[in-house]
Amino acid sequence: MGEGKLPAHVAVIMDGNGRWAKKRLLPRSAGHRAGMKRMIGLSEHIFDRGVRYCTLFALSTENLSRPQEELDGLFALLREYFPENAEILRNKNITLKVIGDRSLLPEDVVSVIEAGERRTEGGTRGTLVLAIGYGGRQDILAAVNRAVREGKEVTMEQFSAMLSTGDMPAPDLLIRTGKELRISNFLLWQAAYSELYFTDVLFPDFSDAELDKALEAFSRRDRRFGRT
Ligand code: IPE
Ligand code: IPE
Ligand code: MG
């Protein structure tokens, strides 16, 4: 990678697990397992590159309407991998946070998530955010309703702080793997000025070298934020 600018916050829509499995004549669950393994590798590499915040879209609110069998498989993977994942992050001094509506997840999955968050609390090298049962519209709506309940108008800064990503800067770079050219209800408010990077590479194949390509592309972008 060159000497260019580095994004402080990288967000990734991890898409394409199902198609990765299909290509290999494997069940979708095999794609999710491969995706889970890649997610761990990627989250290690991304902080080694000097990125401070990384938000990974693992499961959308809408994904929760998938067949129960697929969801059960995804939850089983979270139960299986979350504790060792948290341990890896703790050893790397990285804080793990989960955003999304926990009331939509099985209770024991929530317990595993919360244990992982506690285990990594206070990590100062970076923050890894996993979006699980997350929707951008739902995030905005929850903040709006809170402001309404509190009966006050809010500024942009105050509103940003009320979102589930409140204590982080907005993503500088938003990557989507797996060919689709859409945001699919990810960080809608936060991505207003993110640089977008779309790749056909399916998430389990999104290697460290592929991430470096995205970082390299970012370093060549000219961000104007509406100015000349
Ligand atoms: C992304 O992979 C992971 C989740 C949304 C859980 P998909 O499961 O959407 O994979 P494709 O898009 O069907 O290939
Ligand atoms: C977006 O992928 C959500 C995640 C990767 C978590 P989807 O597979 O749900 O997106 P659509 O349905 O193709 O828009
Ligand atoms: Mg998909």
PDB file of C-alpha atoms and ligand atoms in Angstrom:
ATOM      1  CA  MET A   1       0.000   0.000   0.000  1.00  0.00           C
ATOM      2  CA  GLY A   2       1.129   3.533  -0.767  1.00  0.00           C
ATOM      3  CA  GLU A   3       1.618   6.454   1.579  1.00  0.00           C
ATOM      4  CA  GLY A   4      -1.853   7.938   1.085  1.00  0.00           C
ATOM      5  CA  LYS A   5      -4.546   8.873   3.563  1.00  0.00           C
ATOM      6  CA  LEU A   6      -5.883   6.186   5.834  1.00  0.00           C
ATOM      7  CA  PRO A   7      -9.565   6.002   6.788  1.00  0.00           C
ATOM      8  CA  ALA A   8     -10.146   6.280  10.552  1.00  0.00           C
ATOM      9  CA  HIS A   9     -13.366   4.282  10.264  1.00  0.00           C
ATOM     10  CA  VAL A  10     -13.997   1.503   7.748  1.00  0.00           C
ATOM     11  CA  ALA A  11     -17.433  -0.091   7.467  1.00  0.00           C
ATOM     12  CA  VAL A  12     -18.024  -3.346   5.575  1.00  0.00           C
ATOM     13  CA  ILE A  13     -21.234  -4.905   4.270  1.00  0.00           C
ATOM     14  CA  MET A  14     -20.175  -8.546   4.356  1.00  0.00           C
ATOM     15  CA  ASP A  15     -22.261  -9.987   1.525  1.00  0.00           C
ATOM     16  CA  GLY A  16     -21.956 -13.069  -0.672  1.00  0.00           C
ATOM     17  CA  ASN A  17     -21.636 -16.003   1.736  1.00  0.00           C
ATOM     18  CA  GLY A  18     -24.559 -17.859   0.161  1.00  0.00           C
ATOM     19  CA  ARG A  19     -23.243 -17.456  -3.382  1.00  0.00           C
ATOM     20  CA  TRP A  20     -19.761 -18.486  -2.253  1.00  0.00           C
ATOM     21  CA  ALA A  21     -21.232 -21.772  -1.005  1.00  0.00           C
ATOM     22  CA  LYS A  22     -23.442 -22.252  -4.061  1.00  0.00           C
ATOM     23  CA  LYS A  23     -20.448 -21.959  -6.370  1.00  0.00           C
ATOM     24  CA  ARG A  24     -18.917 -24.866  -4.469  1.00  0.00           C
ATOM     25  CA  LEU A  25     -22.158 -26.880  -4.362  1.00  0.00           C
ATOM     26  CA  LEU A  26     -22.168 -26.522  -0.580  1.00  0.00           C
ATOM     27  CA  PRO A  27     -25.076 -25.585   1.707  1.00  0.00           C
ATOM     28  CA  ARG A  28     -25.476 -21.882   2.566  1.00  0.00           C
ATOM     29  CA  SER A  29     -24.401 -22.705   6.128  1.00  0.00           C
ATOM     30  CA  ALA A  30     -20.927 -23.587   4.807  1.00  0.00           C
ATOM     31  CA  GLY A  31     -20.754 -20.120   3.280  1.00  0.00           C
ATOM     32  CA  HIS A  32     -21.683 -18.523   6.588  1.00  0.00           C
ATOM     33  CA  ARG A  33     -19.002 -20.524   8.388  1.00  0.00           C
ATOM     34  CA  ALA A  34     -16.400 -19.455   5.824  1.00  0.00           C
ATOM     35  CA  GLY A  35     -17.643 -15.868   6.205  1.00  0.00           C
ATOM     36  CA  MET A  36     -17.351 -16.052   9.982  1.00  0.00           C
ATOM     37  CA  LYS A  37     -13.747 -17.273   9.735  1.00  0.00           C
ATOM     38  CA  ARG A  38     -12.897 -14.543   7.275  1.00  0.00           C
ATOM     39  CA  MET A  39     -14.513 -11.949   9.496  1.00  0.00           C
ATOM     40  CA  ILE A  40     -12.081 -12.793  12.287  1.00  0.00           C
ATOM     41  CA  GLY A  41      -9.057 -12.600   9.974  1.00  0.00           C
ATOM     42  CA  LEU A  42     -10.227  -9.354   8.440  1.00  0.00           C
ATOM     43  CA  SER A  43     -10.868  -7.685  11.756  1.00  0.00           C
ATOM     44  CA  GLU A  44      -7.321  -8.511  12.851  1.00  0.00           C
ATOM     45  CA  HIS A  45      -5.772  -7.195   9.636  1.00  0.00           C
ATOM     46  CA  ILE A  46      -7.773  -3.997   9.512  1.00  0.00           C
ATOM     47  CA  PHE A  47      -6.434  -2.743  12.853  1.00  0.00           C
ATOM     48  CA  ASP A  48      -2.897  -3.795  11.917  1.00  0.00           C
ATOM     49  CA  ARG A  49      -3.239  -1.344   9.041  1.00  0.00           C
ATOM     50  CA  GLY A  50      -3.871   1.484  11.496  1.00  0.00           C
ATOM     51  CA  VAL A  51      -7.635   1.831  11.124  1.00  0.00           C
ATOM     52  CA  ARG A  52      -9.178   2.880  14.451  1.00  0.00           C
ATOM     53  CA  TYR A  53     -12.837   1.942  13.994  1.00  0.00           C
ATOM     54  CA  CYS A  54     -14.311  -0.892  11.997  1.00  0.00           C
ATOM     55  CA  THR A  55     -18.017  -1.636  11.664  1.00  0.00           C
ATOM     56  CA  LEU A  56     -19.036  -4.949  10.119  1.00  0.00           C
ATOM     57  CA  PHE A  57     -22.577  -5.626   8.928  1.00  0.00           C
ATOM     58  CA  ALA A  58     -23.247  -9.228   9.880  1.00  0.00           C
ATOM     59  CA  LEU A  59     -27.048  -9.448  10.059  1.00  0.00           C
ATOM     60  CA  SER A  60     -29.692  -6.905   9.115  1.00  0.00           C
ATOM     61  CA  THR A  61     -33.108  -6.502  10.690  1.00  0.00           C
ATOM     62  CA  GLU A  62     -34.514  -7.704   7.366  1.00  0.00           C
ATOM     63  CA  ASN A  63     -32.242 -10.781   7.365  1.00  0.00           C
ATOM     64  CA  LEU A  64     -34.176 -11.927  10.442  1.00  0.00           C
ATOM     65  CA  SER A  65     -37.045 -12.846   8.094  1.00  0.00           C
ATOM     66  CA  ARG A  66     -34.909 -15.538   6.438  1.00  0.00           C
ATOM     67  CA  PRO A  67     -35.902 -19.199   6.941  1.00  0.00           C
ATOM     68  CA  GLN A  68     -35.559 -20.293  10.576  1.00  0.00           C
ATOM     69  CA  GLU A  69     -33.097 -23.010   9.613  1.00  0.00           C
ATOM     70  CA  GLU A  70     -30.654 -20.479   8.181  1.00  0.00           C
ATOM     71  CA  LEU A  71     -31.074 -18.191  11.189  1.00  0.00           C
ATOM     72  CA  ASP A  72     -30.512 -21.078  13.595  1.00  0.00           C
ATOM     73  CA  GLY A  73     -27.283 -21.838  11.736  1.00  0.00           C
ATOM     74  CA  LEU A  74     -26.160 -18.218  11.999  1.00  0.00           C
ATOM     75  CA  PHE A  75     -26.926 -18.057  15.708  1.00  0.00           C
ATOM     76  CA  ALA A  76     -25.080 -21.349  16.245  1.00  0.00           C
ATOM     77  CA  LEU A  77     -22.016 -19.833  14.563  1.00  0.00           C
ATOM     78  CA  LEU A  78     -22.200 -16.813  16.867  1.00  0.00           C
ATOM     79  CA  ARG A  79     -22.373 -19.083  19.920  1.00  0.00           C
ATOM     80  CA  GLU A  80     -19.450 -21.123  18.616  1.00  0.00           C
ATOM     81  CA  TYR A  81     -17.108 -18.332  17.560  1.00  0.00           C
ATOM     82  CA  PHE A  82     -17.946 -15.317  19.693  1.00  0.00           C
ATOM     83  CA  PRO A  83     -15.977 -16.255  22.829  1.00  0.00           C
ATOM     84  CA  GLU A  84     -12.716 -17.072  21.009  1.00  0.00           C
ATOM     85  CA  ASN A  85     -13.203 -14.022  18.826  1.00  0.00           C
ATOM     86  CA  ALA A  86     -13.491 -11.810  21.870  1.00  0.00           C
ATOM     87  CA  GLU A  87     -10.328 -13.378  23.263  1.00  0.00           C
ATOM     88  CA  ILE A  88      -8.386 -12.578  20.078  1.00  0.00           C
ATOM     89  CA  LEU A  89      -9.614  -8.987  20.202  1.00  0.00           C
ATOM     90  CA  ARG A  90      -8.776  -8.630  23.870  1.00  0.00           C
ATOM     91  CA  ASN A  91      -5.230  -9.807  23.190  1.00  0.00           C
ATOM     92  CA  LYS A  92      -5.013  -7.164  20.491  1.00  0.00           C
ATOM     93  CA  ASN A  93      -6.326  -4.471  22.850  1.00  0.00           C
ATOM     94  CA  ILE A  94      -9.418  -3.884  20.719  1.00  0.00           C
ATOM     95  CA  THR A  95     -12.844  -3.093  22.133  1.00  0.00           C
ATOM     96  CA  LEU A  96     -15.756  -5.088  20.733  1.00  0.00           C
ATOM     97  CA  LYS A  97     -19.216  -3.558  20.532  1.00  0.00           C
ATOM     98  CA  VAL A  98     -22.417  -4.915  19.058  1.00  0.00           C
ATOM     99  CA  ILE A  99     -25.134  -2.680  17.637  1.00  0.00           C
ATOM    100  CA  GLY A 100     -28.647  -3.694  16.625  1.00  0.00           C
ATOM    101  CA  ASP A 101     -31.872  -4.678  18.322  1.00  0.00           C
ATOM    102  CA  ARG A 102     -30.972  -7.338  20.882  1.00  0.00           C
ATOM    103  CA  SER A 103     -34.610  -8.107  21.574  1.00  0.00           C
ATOM    104  CA  LEU A 104     -34.683  -9.768  18.126  1.00  0.00           C
ATOM    105  CA  LEU A 105     -31.924 -12.245  19.064  1.00  0.00           C
ATOM    106  CA  PRO A 106     -32.129 -15.442  21.145  1.00  0.00           C
ATOM    107  CA  GLU A 107     -31.354 -14.790  24.808  1.00  0.00           C
ATOM    108  CA  ASP A 108     -28.304 -17.026  24.970  1.00  0.00           C
ATOM    109  CA  VAL A 109     -26.824 -15.306  21.912  1.00  0.00           C
ATOM    110  CA  VAL A 110     -27.307 -11.975  23.684  1.00  0.00           C
ATOM    111  CA  SER A 111     -25.483 -13.413  26.735  1.00  0.00           C
ATOM    112  CA  VAL A 112     -22.540 -14.503  24.588  1.00  0.00           C
ATOM    113  CA  ILE A 113     -22.428 -11.062  22.953  1.00  0.00           C
ATOM    114  CA  GLU A 114     -22.510  -9.268  26.284  1.00  0.00           C
ATOM    115  CA  ALA A 115     -19.770 -11.480  27.710  1.00  0.00           C
ATOM    116  CA  GLY A 116     -17.627 -10.624  24.667  1.00  0.00           C
ATOM    117  CA  GLU A 117     -18.239  -6.924  25.146  1.00  0.00           C
ATOM    118  CA  ARG A 118     -17.290  -7.106  28.809  1.00  0.00           C
ATOM    119  CA  ARG A 119     -14.175  -9.155  28.024  1.00  0.00           C
ATOM    120  CA  THR A 120     -12.842  -6.519  25.607  1.00  0.00           C
ATOM    121  CA  GLU A 121     -13.948  -3.437  27.506  1.00  0.00           C
ATOM    122  CA  GLY A 122     -11.421  -0.611  27.550  1.00  0.00           C
ATOM    123  CA  GLY A 123      -9.299  -1.841  24.602  1.00  0.00           C
ATOM    124  CA  THR A 124      -7.501   1.276  23.380  1.00  0.00           C
ATOM    125  CA  ARG A 125      -6.071   0.209  20.031  1.00  0.00           C
ATOM    126  CA  GLY A 126      -9.361   0.332  18.185  1.00  0.00           C
ATOM    127  CA  THR A 127     -13.057  -0.462  18.252  1.00  0.00           C
ATOM    128  CA  LEU A 128     -14.679  -3.278  16.317  1.00  0.00           C
ATOM    129  CA  VAL A 129     -18.427  -2.886  15.944  1.00  0.00           C
ATOM    130  CA  LEU A 130     -20.543  -5.801  14.797  1.00  0.00           C
ATOM    131  CA  ALA A 131     -23.975  -4.924  13.471  1.00  0.00           C
ATOM    132  CA  ILE A 132     -26.271  -7.831  14.307  1.00  0.00           C
ATOM    133  CA  GLY A 133     -30.035  -7.437  13.964  1.00  0.00           C
ATOM    134  CA  TYR A 134     -29.223  -3.909  12.809  1.00  0.00           C
ATOM    135  CA  GLY A 135     -31.135  -1.597  10.479  1.00  0.00           C
ATOM    136  CA  GLY A 136     -30.201   1.967   9.592  1.00  0.00           C
ATOM    137  CA  ARG A 137     -33.803   3.145   9.443  1.00  0.00           C
ATOM    138  CA  GLN A 138     -34.565   1.491  12.764  1.00  0.00           C
ATOM    139  CA  ASP A 139     -31.497   3.195  14.278  1.00  0.00           C
ATOM    140  CA  ILE A 140     -32.688   6.607  13.052  1.00  0.00           C
ATOM    141  CA  LEU A 141     -36.252   5.985  14.145  1.00  0.00           C
ATOM    142  CA  ALA A 142     -35.204   4.966  17.655  1.00  0.00           C
ATOM    143  CA  ALA A 143     -33.234   8.208  17.988  1.00  0.00           C
ATOM    144  CA  VAL A 144     -36.157  10.289  16.654  1.00  0.00           C
ATOM    145  CA  ASN A 145     -38.546   8.668  19.103  1.00  0.00           C
ATOM    146  CA  ARG A 146     -36.154   9.305  21.966  1.00  0.00           C
ATOM    147  CA  ALA A 147     -35.926  12.974  21.047  1.00  0.00           C
ATOM    148  CA  VAL A 148     -39.736  13.161  20.811  1.00  0.00           C
ATOM    149  CA  ARG A 149     -40.112  11.497  24.213  1.00  0.00           C
ATOM    150  CA  GLU A 150     -37.660  13.955  25.700  1.00  0.00           C
ATOM    151  CA  GLY A 151     -39.692  16.724  24.057  1.00  0.00           C
ATOM    152  CA  LYS A 152     -36.793  18.661  22.588  1.00  0.00           C
ATOM    153  CA  GLU A 153     -35.383  19.605  19.218  1.00  0.00           C
ATOM    154  CA  VAL A 154     -31.875  18.365  18.549  1.00  0.00           C
ATOM    155  CA  THR A 155     -28.908  19.582  16.516  1.00  0.00           C
ATOM    156  CA  MET A 156     -27.158  17.398  13.936  1.00  0.00           C
ATOM    157  CA  GLU A 157     -24.347  16.699  16.376  1.00  0.00           C
ATOM    158  CA  GLN A 158     -26.762  15.752  19.129  1.00  0.00           C
ATOM    159  CA  PHE A 159     -28.720  13.531  16.767  1.00  0.00           C
ATOM    160  CA  SER A 160     -25.575  11.763  15.525  1.00  0.00           C
ATOM    161  CA  ALA A 161     -24.634  11.103  19.133  1.00  0.00           C
ATOM    162  CA  MET A 162     -28.038   9.511  19.777  1.00  0.00           C
ATOM    163  CA  LEU A 163     -27.507   6.844  17.112  1.00  0.00           C
ATOM    164  CA  SER A 164     -26.042   3.488  18.066  1.00  0.00           C
ATOM    165  CA  THR A 165     -22.691   4.569  16.587  1.00  0.00           C
ATOM    166  CA  GLY A 166     -22.908   7.764  18.644  1.00  0.00           C
ATOM    167  CA  ASP A 167     -19.420   7.799  20.132  1.00  0.00           C
ATOM    168  CA  MET A 168     -17.608   7.112  16.832  1.00  0.00           C
ATOM    169  CA  PRO A 169     -16.739   9.230  13.816  1.00  0.00           C
ATOM    170  CA  ALA A 170     -18.786   8.537  10.672  1.00  0.00           C
ATOM    171  CA  PRO A 171     -17.318   5.872   8.369  1.00  0.00           C
ATOM    172  CA  ASP A 172     -14.773   7.313   5.942  1.00  0.00           C
ATOM    173  CA  LEU A 173     -14.846   4.248   3.729  1.00  0.00           C
ATOM    174  CA  LEU A 174     -17.821   1.950   3.172  1.00  0.00           C
ATOM    175  CA  ILE A 175     -17.027  -1.342   1.439  1.00  0.00           C
ATOM    176  CA  ARG A 176     -19.589  -3.790   0.092  1.00  0.00           C
ATOM    177  CA  THR A 177     -18.462  -7.220  -1.044  1.00  0.00           C
ATOM    178  CA  GLY A 178     -20.531  -9.621  -3.152  1.00  0.00           C
ATOM    179  CA  LYS A 179     -21.382  -7.648  -6.260  1.00  0.00           C
ATOM    180  CA  GLU A 180     -24.582  -5.809  -5.257  1.00  0.00           C
ATOM    181  CA  LEU A 181     -24.601  -2.039  -5.648  1.00  0.00           C
ATOM    182  CA  ARG A 182     -26.741  -0.991  -2.705  1.00  0.00           C
ATOM    183  CA  ILE A 183     -26.607  -0.059   0.969  1.00  0.00           C
ATOM    184  CA  SER A 184     -29.354  -2.488   2.154  1.00  0.00           C
ATOM    185  CA  ASN A 185     -30.317  -0.452   5.223  1.00  0.00           C
ATOM    186  CA  PHE A 186     -26.832  -0.210   6.736  1.00  0.00           C
ATOM    187  CA  LEU A 187     -25.522   3.045   8.248  1.00  0.00           C
ATOM    188  CA  LEU A 188     -27.901   5.385   6.416  1.00  0.00           C
ATOM    189  CA  TRP A 189     -27.336   8.613   8.322  1.00  0.00           C
ATOM    190  CA  GLN A 190     -23.682   7.932   9.069  1.00  0.00           C
ATOM    191  CA  ALA A 191     -22.737   7.133   5.445  1.00  0.00           C
ATOM    192  CA  ALA A 192     -23.814  10.521   4.056  1.00  0.00           C
ATOM    193  CA  TYR A 193     -20.219  11.358   3.059  1.00  0.00           C
ATOM    194  CA  SER A 194     -18.562   7.951   3.154  1.00  0.00           C
ATOM    195  CA  GLU A 195     -16.473   6.961   0.173  1.00  0.00           C
ATOM    196  CA  LEU A 196     -18.157   3.918  -1.370  1.00  0.00           C
ATOM    197  CA  TYR A 197     -16.211   0.900  -2.602  1.00  0.00           C
ATOM    198  CA  PHE A 198     -18.011  -1.995  -4.252  1.00  0.00           C
ATOM    199  CA  THR A 199     -16.317  -5.243  -5.178  1.00  0.00           C
ATOM    200  CA  ASP A 200     -17.564  -8.423  -6.860  1.00  0.00           C
ATOM    201  CA  VAL A 201     -15.437 -10.505  -4.491  1.00  0.00           C
ATOM    202  CA  LEU A 202     -17.668 -12.664  -2.280  1.00  0.00           C
ATOM    203  CA  PHE A 203     -17.072 -12.045   1.416  1.00  0.00           C
ATOM    204  CA  PRO A 204     -15.319 -15.338   2.278  1.00  0.00           C
ATOM    205  CA  ASP A 205     -12.808 -14.518  -0.505  1.00  0.00           C
ATOM    206  CA  PHE A 206     -12.296 -10.915   0.637  1.00  0.00           C
ATOM    207  CA  SER A 207      -8.633 -11.351   1.562  1.00  0.00           C
ATOM    208  CA  ASP A 208      -6.211  -9.013   3.304  1.00  0.00           C
ATOM    209  CA  ALA A 209      -4.916  -8.083  -0.167  1.00  0.00           C
ATOM    210  CA  GLU A 210      -8.470  -7.175  -1.258  1.00  0.00           C
ATOM    211  CA  LEU A 211      -8.837  -4.952   1.786  1.00  0.00           C
ATOM    212  CA  ASP A 212      -5.543  -3.289   0.937  1.00  0.00           C
ATOM    213  CA  LYS A 213      -6.889  -2.586  -2.563  1.00  0.00           C
ATOM    214  CA  ALA A 214      -9.879  -0.827  -1.039  1.00  0.00           C
ATOM    215  CA  LEU A 215      -7.622   1.200   1.288  1.00  0.00           C
ATOM    216  CA  GLU A 216      -5.434   2.101  -1.655  1.00  0.00           C
ATOM    217  CA  ALA A 217      -8.479   3.245  -3.657  1.00  0.00           C
ATOM    218  CA  PHE A 218      -9.596   5.332  -0.680  1.00  0.00           C
ATOM    219  CA  SER A 219      -6.205   7.015  -0.462  1.00  0.00           C
ATOM    220  CA  ARG A 220      -6.687   8.309  -4.014  1.00  0.00           C
ATOM    221  CA  ARG A 221     -10.178   9.697  -3.455  1.00  0.00           C
ATOM    222  CA  ASP A 222     -10.703  13.436  -3.313  1.00  0.00           C
ATOM    223  CA  ARG A 223     -13.165  14.153  -0.511  1.00  0.00           C
ATOM    224  CA  ARG A 224     -14.841  17.523  -0.865  1.00  0.00           C
ATOM    225  CA  PHE A 225     -17.842  17.378   1.464  1.00  0.00           C
ATOM    226  CA  GLY A 226     -19.695  19.745  -0.852  1.00  0.00           C
ATOM    227  CA  ARG A 227     -16.869  22.236  -1.073  1.00  0.00           C
ATOM    228  CA  THR A 228     -14.924  23.072  -4.232  1.00  0.00           C
TER     229      THR A 228
HETATM  230  C1  IPE B   1     -24.192 -12.215   3.769  1.00  0.00           C
HETATM  231  O1  IPE B   1     -24.285 -13.271   2.896  1.00  0.00           O
HETATM  232  C2  IPE B   1     -24.393 -12.646   5.200  1.00  0.00           C
HETATM  233  C3  IPE B   1     -25.749 -12.357   5.703  1.00  0.00           C
HETATM  234  C4  IPE B   1     -26.575 -11.481   5.224  1.00  0.00           C
HETATM  235  C5  IPE B   1     -26.167 -13.128   6.858  1.00  0.00           C
HETATM  236  P1  IPE B   1     -25.659 -13.714   2.236  1.00  0.00           P
HETATM  237  O2  IPE B   1     -26.244 -14.772   3.070  1.00  0.00           O
HETATM  238  O3  IPE B   1     -26.541 -12.551   1.976  1.00  0.00           O
HETATM  239  O4  IPE B   1     -25.101 -14.313   0.877  1.00  0.00           O
HETATM  240  P2  IPE B   1     -25.730 -14.179  -0.562  1.00  0.00           P
HETATM  241  O5  IPE B   1     -25.989 -12.725  -0.801  1.00  0.00           O
HETATM  242  O6  IPE B   1     -26.973 -14.994  -0.565  1.00  0.00           O
HETATM  243  O7  IPE B   1     -24.667 -14.714  -1.458  1.00  0.00           O
HETATM  244  C1  IPE B   2     -26.902  -7.030   3.404  1.00  0.00           C
HETATM  245  O1  IPE B   2     -26.906  -8.215   2.663  1.00  0.00           O
HETATM  246  C2  IPE B   2     -26.868  -7.331   4.856  1.00  0.00           C
HETATM  247  C3  IPE B   2     -25.651  -7.955   5.328  1.00  0.00           C
HETATM  248  C4  IPE B   2     -24.616  -8.281   4.612  1.00  0.00           C
HETATM  249  C5  IPE B   2     -25.611  -8.197   6.731  1.00  0.00           C
HETATM  250  P1  IPE B   2     -28.276  -8.837   2.092  1.00  0.00           P
HETATM  251  O2  IPE B   2     -27.901 -10.087   1.410  1.00  0.00           O
HETATM  252  O3  IPE B   2     -29.280  -8.902   3.165  1.00  0.00           O
HETATM  253  O4  IPE B   2     -28.701  -7.717   1.059  1.00  0.00           O
HETATM  254  P2  IPE B   2     -29.789  -7.724  -0.091  1.00  0.00           P
HETATM  255  O5  IPE B   2     -30.978  -8.478   0.422  1.00  0.00           O
HETATM  256  O6  IPE B   2     -29.146  -8.413  -1.255  1.00  0.00           O
HETATM  257  O7  IPE B   2     -30.046  -6.282  -0.358  1.00  0.00           O
HETATM  258 MG    MG B   3     -26.767 -11.300   0.375  1.00  0.00          MG
END
